[in-house]
XYZ file of C-alpha atoms in Angstrom:
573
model
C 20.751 113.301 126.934
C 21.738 111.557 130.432
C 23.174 113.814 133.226
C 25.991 111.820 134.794
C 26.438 112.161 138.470
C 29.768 111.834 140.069
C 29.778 111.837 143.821
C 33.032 111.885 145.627
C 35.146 113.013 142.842
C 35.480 116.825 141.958
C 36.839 118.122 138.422
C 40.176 118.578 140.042
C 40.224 114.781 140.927
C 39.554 113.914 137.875
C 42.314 116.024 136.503
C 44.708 114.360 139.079
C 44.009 111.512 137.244
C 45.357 113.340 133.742
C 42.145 112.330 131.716
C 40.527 114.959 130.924
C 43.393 116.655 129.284
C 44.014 113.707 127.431
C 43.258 114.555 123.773
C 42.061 111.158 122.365
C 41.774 113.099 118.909
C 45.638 113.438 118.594
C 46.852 111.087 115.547
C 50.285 110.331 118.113
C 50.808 111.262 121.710
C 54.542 110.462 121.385
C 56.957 111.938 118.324
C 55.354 110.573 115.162
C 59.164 110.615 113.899
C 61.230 107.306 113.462
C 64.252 108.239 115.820
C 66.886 105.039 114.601
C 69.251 106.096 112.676
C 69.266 101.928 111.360
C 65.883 102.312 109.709
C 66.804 103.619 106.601
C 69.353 100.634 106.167
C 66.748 98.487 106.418
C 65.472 96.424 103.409
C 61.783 96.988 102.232
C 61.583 93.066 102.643
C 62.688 91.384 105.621
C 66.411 89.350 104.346
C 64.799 86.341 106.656
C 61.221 85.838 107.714
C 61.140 87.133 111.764
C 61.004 85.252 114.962
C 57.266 86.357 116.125
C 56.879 86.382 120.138
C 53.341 87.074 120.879
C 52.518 87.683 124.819
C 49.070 87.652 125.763
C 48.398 89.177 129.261
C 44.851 87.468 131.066
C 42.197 89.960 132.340
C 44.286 93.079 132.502
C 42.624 96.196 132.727
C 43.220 99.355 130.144
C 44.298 101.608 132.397
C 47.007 98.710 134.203
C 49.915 99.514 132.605
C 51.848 102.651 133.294
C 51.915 104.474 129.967
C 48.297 104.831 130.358
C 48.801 106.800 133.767
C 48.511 103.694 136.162
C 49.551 103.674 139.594
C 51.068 100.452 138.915
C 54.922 99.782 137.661
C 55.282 98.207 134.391
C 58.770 99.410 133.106
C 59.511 97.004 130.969
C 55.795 97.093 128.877
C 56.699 101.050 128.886
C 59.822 100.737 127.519
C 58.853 98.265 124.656
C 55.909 100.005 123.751
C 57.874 103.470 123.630
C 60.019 102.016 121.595
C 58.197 100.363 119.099
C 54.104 101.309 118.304
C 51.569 101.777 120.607
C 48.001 100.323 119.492
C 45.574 103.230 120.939
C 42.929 101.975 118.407
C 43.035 98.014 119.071
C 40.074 95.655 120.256
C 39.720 92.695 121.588
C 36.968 90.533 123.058
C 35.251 90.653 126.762
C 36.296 87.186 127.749
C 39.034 84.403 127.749
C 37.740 81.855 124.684
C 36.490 84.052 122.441
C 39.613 86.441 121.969
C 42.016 82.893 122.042
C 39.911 81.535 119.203
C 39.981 84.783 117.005
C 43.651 85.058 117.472
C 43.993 81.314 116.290
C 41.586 81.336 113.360
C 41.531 85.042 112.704
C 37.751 84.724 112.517
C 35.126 86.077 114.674
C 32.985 84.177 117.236
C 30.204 83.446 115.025
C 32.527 81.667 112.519
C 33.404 79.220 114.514
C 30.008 78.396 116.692
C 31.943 79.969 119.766
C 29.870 83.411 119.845
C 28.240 82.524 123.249
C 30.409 82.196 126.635
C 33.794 80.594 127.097
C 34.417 76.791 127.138
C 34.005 75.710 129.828
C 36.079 72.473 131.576
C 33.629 69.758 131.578
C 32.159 70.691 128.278
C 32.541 68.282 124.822
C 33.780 71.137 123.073
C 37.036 72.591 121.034
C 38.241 74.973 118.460
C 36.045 73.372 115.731
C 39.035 70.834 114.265
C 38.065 72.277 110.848
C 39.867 75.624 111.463
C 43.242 76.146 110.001
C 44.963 77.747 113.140
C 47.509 80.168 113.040
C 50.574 78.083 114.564
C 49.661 75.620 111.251
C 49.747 78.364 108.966
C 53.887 79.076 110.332
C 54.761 75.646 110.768
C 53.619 75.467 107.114
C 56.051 78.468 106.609
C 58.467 77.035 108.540
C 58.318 77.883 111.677
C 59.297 75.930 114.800
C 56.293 76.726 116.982
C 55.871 76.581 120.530
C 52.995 77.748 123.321
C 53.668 77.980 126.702
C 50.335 79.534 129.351
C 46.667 79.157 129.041
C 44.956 77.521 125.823
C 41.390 77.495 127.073
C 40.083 76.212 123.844
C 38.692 72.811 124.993
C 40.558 69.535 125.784
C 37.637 66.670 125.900
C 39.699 64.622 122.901
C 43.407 64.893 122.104
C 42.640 66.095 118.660
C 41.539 69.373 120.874
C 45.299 69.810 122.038
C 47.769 72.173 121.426
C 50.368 69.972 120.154
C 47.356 68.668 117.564
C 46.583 72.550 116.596
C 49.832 73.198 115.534
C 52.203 74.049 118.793
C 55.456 71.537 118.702
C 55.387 71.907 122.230
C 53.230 72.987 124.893
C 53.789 73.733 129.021
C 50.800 75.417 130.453
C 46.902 74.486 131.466
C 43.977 73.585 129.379
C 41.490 75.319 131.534
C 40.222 78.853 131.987
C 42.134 79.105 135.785
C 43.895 77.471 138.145
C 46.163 78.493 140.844
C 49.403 80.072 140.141
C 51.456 77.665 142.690
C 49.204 74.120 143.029
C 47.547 74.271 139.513
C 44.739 72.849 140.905
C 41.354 74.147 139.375
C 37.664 73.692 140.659
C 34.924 73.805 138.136
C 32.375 73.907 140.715
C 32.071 72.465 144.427
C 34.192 69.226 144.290
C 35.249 69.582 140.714
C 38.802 69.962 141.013
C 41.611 68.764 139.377
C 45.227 69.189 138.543
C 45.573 71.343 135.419
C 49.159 72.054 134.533
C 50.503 70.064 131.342
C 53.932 69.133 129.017
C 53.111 68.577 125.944
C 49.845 65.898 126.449
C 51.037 64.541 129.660
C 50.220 65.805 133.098
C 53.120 67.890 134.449
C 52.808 66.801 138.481
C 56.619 67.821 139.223
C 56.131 71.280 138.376
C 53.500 71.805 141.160
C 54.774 74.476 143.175
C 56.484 76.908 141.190
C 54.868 80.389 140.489
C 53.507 80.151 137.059
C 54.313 83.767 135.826
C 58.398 82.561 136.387
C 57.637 78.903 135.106
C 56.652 80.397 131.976
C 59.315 82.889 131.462
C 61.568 80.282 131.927
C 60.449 77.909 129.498
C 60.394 80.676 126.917
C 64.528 81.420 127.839
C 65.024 77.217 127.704
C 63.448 77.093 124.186
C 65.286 80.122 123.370
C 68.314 78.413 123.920
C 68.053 75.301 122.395
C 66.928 76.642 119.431
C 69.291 78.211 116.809
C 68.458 81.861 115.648
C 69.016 80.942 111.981
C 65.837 79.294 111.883
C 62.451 81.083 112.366
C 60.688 80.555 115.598
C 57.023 81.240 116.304
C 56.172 81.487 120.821
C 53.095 82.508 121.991
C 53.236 83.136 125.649
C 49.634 83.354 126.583
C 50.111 83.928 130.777
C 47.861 82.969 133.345
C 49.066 86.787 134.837
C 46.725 88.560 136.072
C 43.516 86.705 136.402
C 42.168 85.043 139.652
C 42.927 83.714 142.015
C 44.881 86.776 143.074
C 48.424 85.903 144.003
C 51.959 86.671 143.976
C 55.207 86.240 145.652
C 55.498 88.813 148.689
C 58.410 90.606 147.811
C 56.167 92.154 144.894
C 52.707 92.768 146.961
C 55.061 94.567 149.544
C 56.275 97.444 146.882
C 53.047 97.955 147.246
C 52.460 98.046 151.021
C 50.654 102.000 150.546
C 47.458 100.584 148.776
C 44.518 100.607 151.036
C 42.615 98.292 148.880
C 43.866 95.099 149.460
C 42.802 93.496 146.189
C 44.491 95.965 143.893
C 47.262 95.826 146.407
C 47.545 92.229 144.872
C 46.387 92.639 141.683
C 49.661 95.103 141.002
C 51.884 92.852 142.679
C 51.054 90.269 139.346
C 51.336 92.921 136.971
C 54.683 94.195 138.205
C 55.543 90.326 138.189
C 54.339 89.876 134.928
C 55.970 92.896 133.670
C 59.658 91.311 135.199
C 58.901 87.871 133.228
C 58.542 89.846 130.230
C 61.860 91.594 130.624
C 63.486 88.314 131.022
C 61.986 86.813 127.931
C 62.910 90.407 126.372
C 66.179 89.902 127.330
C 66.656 86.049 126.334
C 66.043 87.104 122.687
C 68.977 89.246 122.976
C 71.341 86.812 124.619
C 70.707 84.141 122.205
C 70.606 86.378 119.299
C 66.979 86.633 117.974
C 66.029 90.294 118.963
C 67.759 91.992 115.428
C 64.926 89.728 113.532
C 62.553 89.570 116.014
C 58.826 91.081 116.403
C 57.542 91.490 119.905
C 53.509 91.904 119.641
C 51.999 92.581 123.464
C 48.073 92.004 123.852
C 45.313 91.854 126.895
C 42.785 89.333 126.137
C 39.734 91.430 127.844
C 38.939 93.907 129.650
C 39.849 93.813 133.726
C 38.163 92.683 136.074
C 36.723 95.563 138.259
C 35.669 93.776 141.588
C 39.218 91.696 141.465
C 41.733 95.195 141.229
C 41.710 96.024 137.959
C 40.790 98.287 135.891
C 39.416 100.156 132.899
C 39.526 104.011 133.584
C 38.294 106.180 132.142
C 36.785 103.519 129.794
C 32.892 102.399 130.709
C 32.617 98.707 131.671
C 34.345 95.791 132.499
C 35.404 91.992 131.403
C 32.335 90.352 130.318
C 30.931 93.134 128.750
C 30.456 95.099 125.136
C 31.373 98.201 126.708
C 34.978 99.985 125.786
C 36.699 98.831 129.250
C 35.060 94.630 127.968
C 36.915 95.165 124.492
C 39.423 97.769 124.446
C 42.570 96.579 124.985
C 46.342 97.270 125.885
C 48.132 96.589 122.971
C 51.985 97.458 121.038
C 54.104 95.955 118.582
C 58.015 96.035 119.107
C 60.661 95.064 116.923
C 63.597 96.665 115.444
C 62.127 95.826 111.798
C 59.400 98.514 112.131
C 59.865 101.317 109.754
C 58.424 104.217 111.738
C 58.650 103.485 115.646
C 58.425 105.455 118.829
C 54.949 106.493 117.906
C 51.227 105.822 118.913
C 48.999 104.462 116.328
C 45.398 105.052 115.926
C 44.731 102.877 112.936
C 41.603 100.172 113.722
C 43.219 97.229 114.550
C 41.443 93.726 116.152
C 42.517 90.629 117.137
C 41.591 88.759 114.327
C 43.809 90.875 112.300
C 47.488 88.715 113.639
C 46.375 85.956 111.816
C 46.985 87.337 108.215
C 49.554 89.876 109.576
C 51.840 87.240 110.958
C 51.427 84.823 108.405
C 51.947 87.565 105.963
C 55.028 88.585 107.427
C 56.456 84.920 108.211
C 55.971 84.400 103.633
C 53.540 81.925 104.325
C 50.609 81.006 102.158
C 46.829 82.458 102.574
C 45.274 81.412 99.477
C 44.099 78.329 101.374
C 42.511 80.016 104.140
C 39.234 82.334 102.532
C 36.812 83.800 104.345
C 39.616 84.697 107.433
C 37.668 88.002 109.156
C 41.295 89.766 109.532
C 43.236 91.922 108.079
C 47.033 92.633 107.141
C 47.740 95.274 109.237
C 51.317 95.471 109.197
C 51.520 98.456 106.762
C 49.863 100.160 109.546
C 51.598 99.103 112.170
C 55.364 99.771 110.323
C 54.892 102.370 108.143
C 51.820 104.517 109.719
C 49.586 103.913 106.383
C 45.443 103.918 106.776
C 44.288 100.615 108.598
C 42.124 97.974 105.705
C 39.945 97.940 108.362
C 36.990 100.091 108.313
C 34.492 97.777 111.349
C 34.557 95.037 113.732
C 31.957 93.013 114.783
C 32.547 92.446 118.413
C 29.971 89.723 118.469
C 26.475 88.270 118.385
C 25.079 85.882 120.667
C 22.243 84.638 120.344
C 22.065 82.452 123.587
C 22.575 85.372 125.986
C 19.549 86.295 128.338
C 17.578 88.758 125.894
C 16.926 92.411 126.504
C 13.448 92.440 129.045
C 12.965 95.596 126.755
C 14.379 94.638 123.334
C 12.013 93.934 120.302
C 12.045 93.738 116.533
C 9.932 96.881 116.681
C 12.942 98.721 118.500
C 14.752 97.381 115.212
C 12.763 98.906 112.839
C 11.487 95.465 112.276
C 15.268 94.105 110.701
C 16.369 92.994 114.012
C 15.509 92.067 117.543
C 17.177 94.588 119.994
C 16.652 91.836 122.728
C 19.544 90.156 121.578
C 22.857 90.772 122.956
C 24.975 91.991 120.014
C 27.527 95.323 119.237
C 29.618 96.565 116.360
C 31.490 99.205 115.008
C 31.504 100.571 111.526
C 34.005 103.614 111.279
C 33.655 106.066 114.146
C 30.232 105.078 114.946
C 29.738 101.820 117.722
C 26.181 100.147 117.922
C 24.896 98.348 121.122
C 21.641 95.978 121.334
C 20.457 93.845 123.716
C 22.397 93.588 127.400
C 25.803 95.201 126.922
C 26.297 93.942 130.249
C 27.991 95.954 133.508
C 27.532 99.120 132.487
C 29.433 101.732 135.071
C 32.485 103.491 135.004
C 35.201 102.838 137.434
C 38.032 104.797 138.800
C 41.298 102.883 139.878
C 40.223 101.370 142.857
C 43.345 102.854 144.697
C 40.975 103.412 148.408
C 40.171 101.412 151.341
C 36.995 99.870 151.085
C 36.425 101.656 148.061
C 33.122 103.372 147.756
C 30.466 102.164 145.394
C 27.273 104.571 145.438
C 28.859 106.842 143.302
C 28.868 104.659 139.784
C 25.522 103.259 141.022
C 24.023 106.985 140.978
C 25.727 107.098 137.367
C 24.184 103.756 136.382
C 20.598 104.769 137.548
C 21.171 107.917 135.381
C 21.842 106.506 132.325
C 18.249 105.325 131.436
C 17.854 101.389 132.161
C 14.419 100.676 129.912
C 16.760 100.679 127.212
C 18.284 97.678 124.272
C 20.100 100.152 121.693
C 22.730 102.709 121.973
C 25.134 104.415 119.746
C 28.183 106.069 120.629
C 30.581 108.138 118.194
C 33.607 106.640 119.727
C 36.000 108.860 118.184
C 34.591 111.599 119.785
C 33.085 110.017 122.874
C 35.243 107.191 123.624
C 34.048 106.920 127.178
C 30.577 106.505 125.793
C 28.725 109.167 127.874
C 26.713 110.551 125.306
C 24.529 107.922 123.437
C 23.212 109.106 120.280
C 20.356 106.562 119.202
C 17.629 108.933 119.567
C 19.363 111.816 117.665
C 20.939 109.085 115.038
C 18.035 107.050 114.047
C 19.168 107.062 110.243
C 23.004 105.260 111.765
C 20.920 103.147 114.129
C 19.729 101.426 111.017
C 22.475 101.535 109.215
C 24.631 99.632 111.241
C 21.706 97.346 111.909
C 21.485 96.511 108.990
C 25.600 95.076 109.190
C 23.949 93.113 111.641
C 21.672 91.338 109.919
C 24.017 90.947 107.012
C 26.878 89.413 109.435
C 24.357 87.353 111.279
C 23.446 85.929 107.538
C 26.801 84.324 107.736
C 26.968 83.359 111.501
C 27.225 79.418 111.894
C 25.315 77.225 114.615
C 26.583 77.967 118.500
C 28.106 75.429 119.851
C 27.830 75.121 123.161
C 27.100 71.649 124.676
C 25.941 70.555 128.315
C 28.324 69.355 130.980
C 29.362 65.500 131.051
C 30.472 63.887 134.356
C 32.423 62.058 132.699
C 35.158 65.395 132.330
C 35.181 64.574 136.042
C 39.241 65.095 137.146
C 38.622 61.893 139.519
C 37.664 59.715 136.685
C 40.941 61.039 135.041
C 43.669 60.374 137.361
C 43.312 63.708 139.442
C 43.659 66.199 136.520
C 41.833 67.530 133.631
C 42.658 66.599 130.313
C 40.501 64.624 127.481
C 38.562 61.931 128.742
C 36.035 61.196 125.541
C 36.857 58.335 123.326
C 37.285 58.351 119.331
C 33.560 57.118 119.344
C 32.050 59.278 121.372
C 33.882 62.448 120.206
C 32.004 61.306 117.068
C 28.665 61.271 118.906
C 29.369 64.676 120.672
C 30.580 66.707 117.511
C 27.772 70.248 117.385
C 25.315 68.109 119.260
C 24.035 69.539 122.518
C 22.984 66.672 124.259
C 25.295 64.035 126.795
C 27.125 61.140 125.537
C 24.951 57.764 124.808
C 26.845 55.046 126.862
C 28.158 52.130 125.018
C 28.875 49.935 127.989
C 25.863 50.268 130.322
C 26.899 47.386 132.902
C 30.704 48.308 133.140
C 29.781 52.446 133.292
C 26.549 52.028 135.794
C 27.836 54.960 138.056
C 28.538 57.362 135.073
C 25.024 56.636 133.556
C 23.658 57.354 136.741
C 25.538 60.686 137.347
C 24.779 61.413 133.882
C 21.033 61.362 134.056
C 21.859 63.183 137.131
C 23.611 66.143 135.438
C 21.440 65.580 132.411
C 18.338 66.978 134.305
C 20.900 69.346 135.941
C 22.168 70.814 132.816
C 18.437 71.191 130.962
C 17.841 73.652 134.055
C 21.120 75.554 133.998
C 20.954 75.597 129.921
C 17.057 77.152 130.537
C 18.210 79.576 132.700
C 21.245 80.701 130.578
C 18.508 81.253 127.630
């Protein structure tokens, strides 16, 4: 078993911190008794399908938000999750696209060919246009629908677009990030653009105007122009809190005391965030939605350790497999829910809003087989067992491979060099490159030390491409059991193999210069044509000019980036 050094931090640090007396074992760590004296007036059926607010946060860590002991003030998250059911049990994925898509299609990565990386801007890819998205399934029910933030689930044709995946309206950006005042976005040196957007034009006048309060207040103008008789589906999906790391200074100075200047910031988005959340909280009650409402609060990833956030006492970070990658911050509020002011520990992913939502909006699944979620409101309102017994956080194929992996190390069923994790029922399976593997405390110091998770990292045994964890007993994953376990190693596998059985082609294209922003107007948005969407649908190669003489500088950039890409692409592999 691996010792685990920690330098700099003595057992009465550590219980400073409050973790090591936290019993993760505990079915509730708040009253497990429904406290409103209104729930037993309430119908077993809802009189009127609910207005469904879903706010997804962007990179923020586990241990960001105050009930989990943060340094950093998030009343308003507190007080809604307090109030309503805390999700100790929920997962996500380690990056932006992947979680997006799973939420909108309630099927994992390898469902949908998006199982390796995010898209990226200049990529000839979407949500495959086959994929009945959730938005769809409401309007179908209906639902007005509206989405106001971050999509980040490609834009090369207009079929790609929100307001062609089932949103009525739209007010955010198409790409991954931008910044919060200029929306301008750079997908490499001289790649930039303008990436803010209403509905399927370019929203220029906005430009200036912090994007955390632009969105809050769309949310209140659609909340007011729409009547609270009719059902209402908004999914805020903020830009808050990934980079670039900014924030109006009246919020970084409440936090003047923090010696490390990018947490310092960091917080100052969170706290922001938090306010815009209030407002929107408050908006529902003004204009009379909040009795019929359901509030559900997600992170898309893990944080980002190196850019303030953070994961303690979780192992890892964004980007990787590791609990801090895909554990996430997540509650439901809403004064339909049976049994509130509790913590629930049912197994809950992000797949699983599809057919909850839909479910509880009396819309129509029979259409939609195969989906990899589950109903999980019974769970959620009433505190019964969770359908949901594993989750496969992903395989991908295309990731650099394990130096040490081998089908060998799989008992000759699988390839441990490939990067690939799941979890069947307390037990959570690693192979491949899990990716960053150390654990980091709130990074609360000046110049904040790093030799101390190095040591830890060098400790841990890197000539290594499996690990298993019990998570419900070792949720830090400290202790990895593959040696001891050989008989589960196999066992889950062997899930592996059977999932990867029904894992569709990757798709993830090369680059086109023709995505270029200054061939565009100045901003991103789709640039390919009806005919060569065609051309570019699952292929991996660049567009096949039909108009040689009047596109002679694209086809030469494009044999350009065509050699550039087969080198980045052979890299990435």
């Amino acid at each position: 078993m691996a010792v685990y050094a920690l330098t700099g931090f003595s057992l009465v640090s550590l219980l400073s911190f409050g973790y090591l007396s936290w019993d993760w074992m505990k079915p509730s760590l708040v009253a497990d008794v429904a406290t409103d004296p209104m729930e037993k007036s309430l119908p077993s059926a809802f009189a009127r399908p609910p207005h469904i607010i879903f706010i997804l946060t962007d990179d923020q860590g586990y241990h960001d938000v105050g009930y989990h002991g943060s340094d950093i003030q998030t009343p308003t998250l507190d007080r809604l999750a307090a109030e309503g059911v805390k999700l100790e049990n929920y997962y996500i994925q380690p990056i932006c696209t992947p979680s997006r898509s799973q939420l909108i299609t309630g099927r994992y990565q390898i469902h949908t060919g998006l199982q390796h990386s995010i898209i990226r801007p200049r990529q000839p890819n979407c949500l495959p246009l086959d994929q009945v998205t959730l938005p769809q399934k409401l309007q179908e029910a209906g639902y007005s629908t509206h989405m106001v933030g971050k999509w980040h689930l490609g834009f090369y044709k207009k079929e790609c677009l929100p307001t062609r995946r089932g949103f009525d309206t739209f007010l955010g950006s198409l790409t991954g990030n931008v910044d919060y005042y200029t929306y301008d976005n750079c997908d490499g040196p001289g790649v930039c653009g303008y990436d803010l957007h209403e509905g399927e034009d370019v929203a220029w006048d906005q430009s200036g105007k912090y994007s955390t309060f632009l969105y809050a207040q769309r949310v209140n103008k659609i909340l007011a122009s729409h009547s609270p008789k009719e059902p209402i589906f908004i999914y805020v999906a903020f830009q808050a809190v990934h980079t670039p790391l900014q924030s109006p200074k009246e919020y970084i100075y409440r936090y003047r005391s923090m010696g490390n200047v990018a947490r310092r910031k960091y917080a100052a988005m969170v706290t922001c965030m938090d306010e815009a959340v209030k407002n929107i909280t408050w908006a529902l009650k003004k204009y009379g939605y909040y009795d019929n409402s359901v509030i559900v609060f997600s992170t898309d990833n893990g944080g980002q350790t190196f850019s303030g956030g953070s994961n303690w006492p979780l192992r890892g970070r964004k980007g990787t497999y590791w609990e801090g990658g895909v554990r996430g911050i997540g509650f439901v509020h809403s004064p339909l829910i049976k049994r509130k002011r509790r913590t629930s520990w049912a197994l809950i992913h992000i797949t699983d809003w599809y057919p909850t939502l839909v479910s509880l909006a009396r819309g129509n699944l029979s259409n939609v087989p195969g989906l990899d979620g589950y109903n999980v409101w019974p769970a959620i309102s009433e505190g019964k067992d969770s359908p949901r017994t594993e989750i496969l956080h992903n395989i991908d194929p295309l990731y650099n491979h394990a130096k040490y992996g081998s089908l060998e190390d799989g008992f000759g069923i699988w390839n441990t060099a490939v990067q690939a994790s799941i979890r069947v029922g307390e037990w959570k399976l690693l192979t491949g490159d899990p990716g960053y593997s150390d654990w980091i405390p709130p990074q609360t110091l000046t110049n904040f030390p790093g030799s101390w998770w190095n040591l830890e990292r060098l400790t841990d045994g890197l000539r290594k491409s499996v690990w298993l964890f019990n998570i419900t007993a070792d949720p830090y994953e400290r202790y990895d059991l593959s040696d001891q376990r050989p008989d589960v190693v196999r066992t889950l596998l062997m899930r592996l193999v059977h999932y990867n059985q029904t894992a569709i082609p990757v798709r993830y294209p090369a680059e086109n210069p023709r995505a270029h922003p200054d061939f565009n107007g100045g901003a991103w948005g789709p640039w390919a044509s009806e005919d060569d969407a065609e051309e570019w649908e699952g292929m991996g190669e660049p567009l096949k000019s039909r108009n040689k003489k009047k596109k002679c500088k694209i086809c030469k950039l494009r044999s350009f980036f065509r050699k550039l890409n087969t080198r980045l692409m052979s890299n990435r592999i």
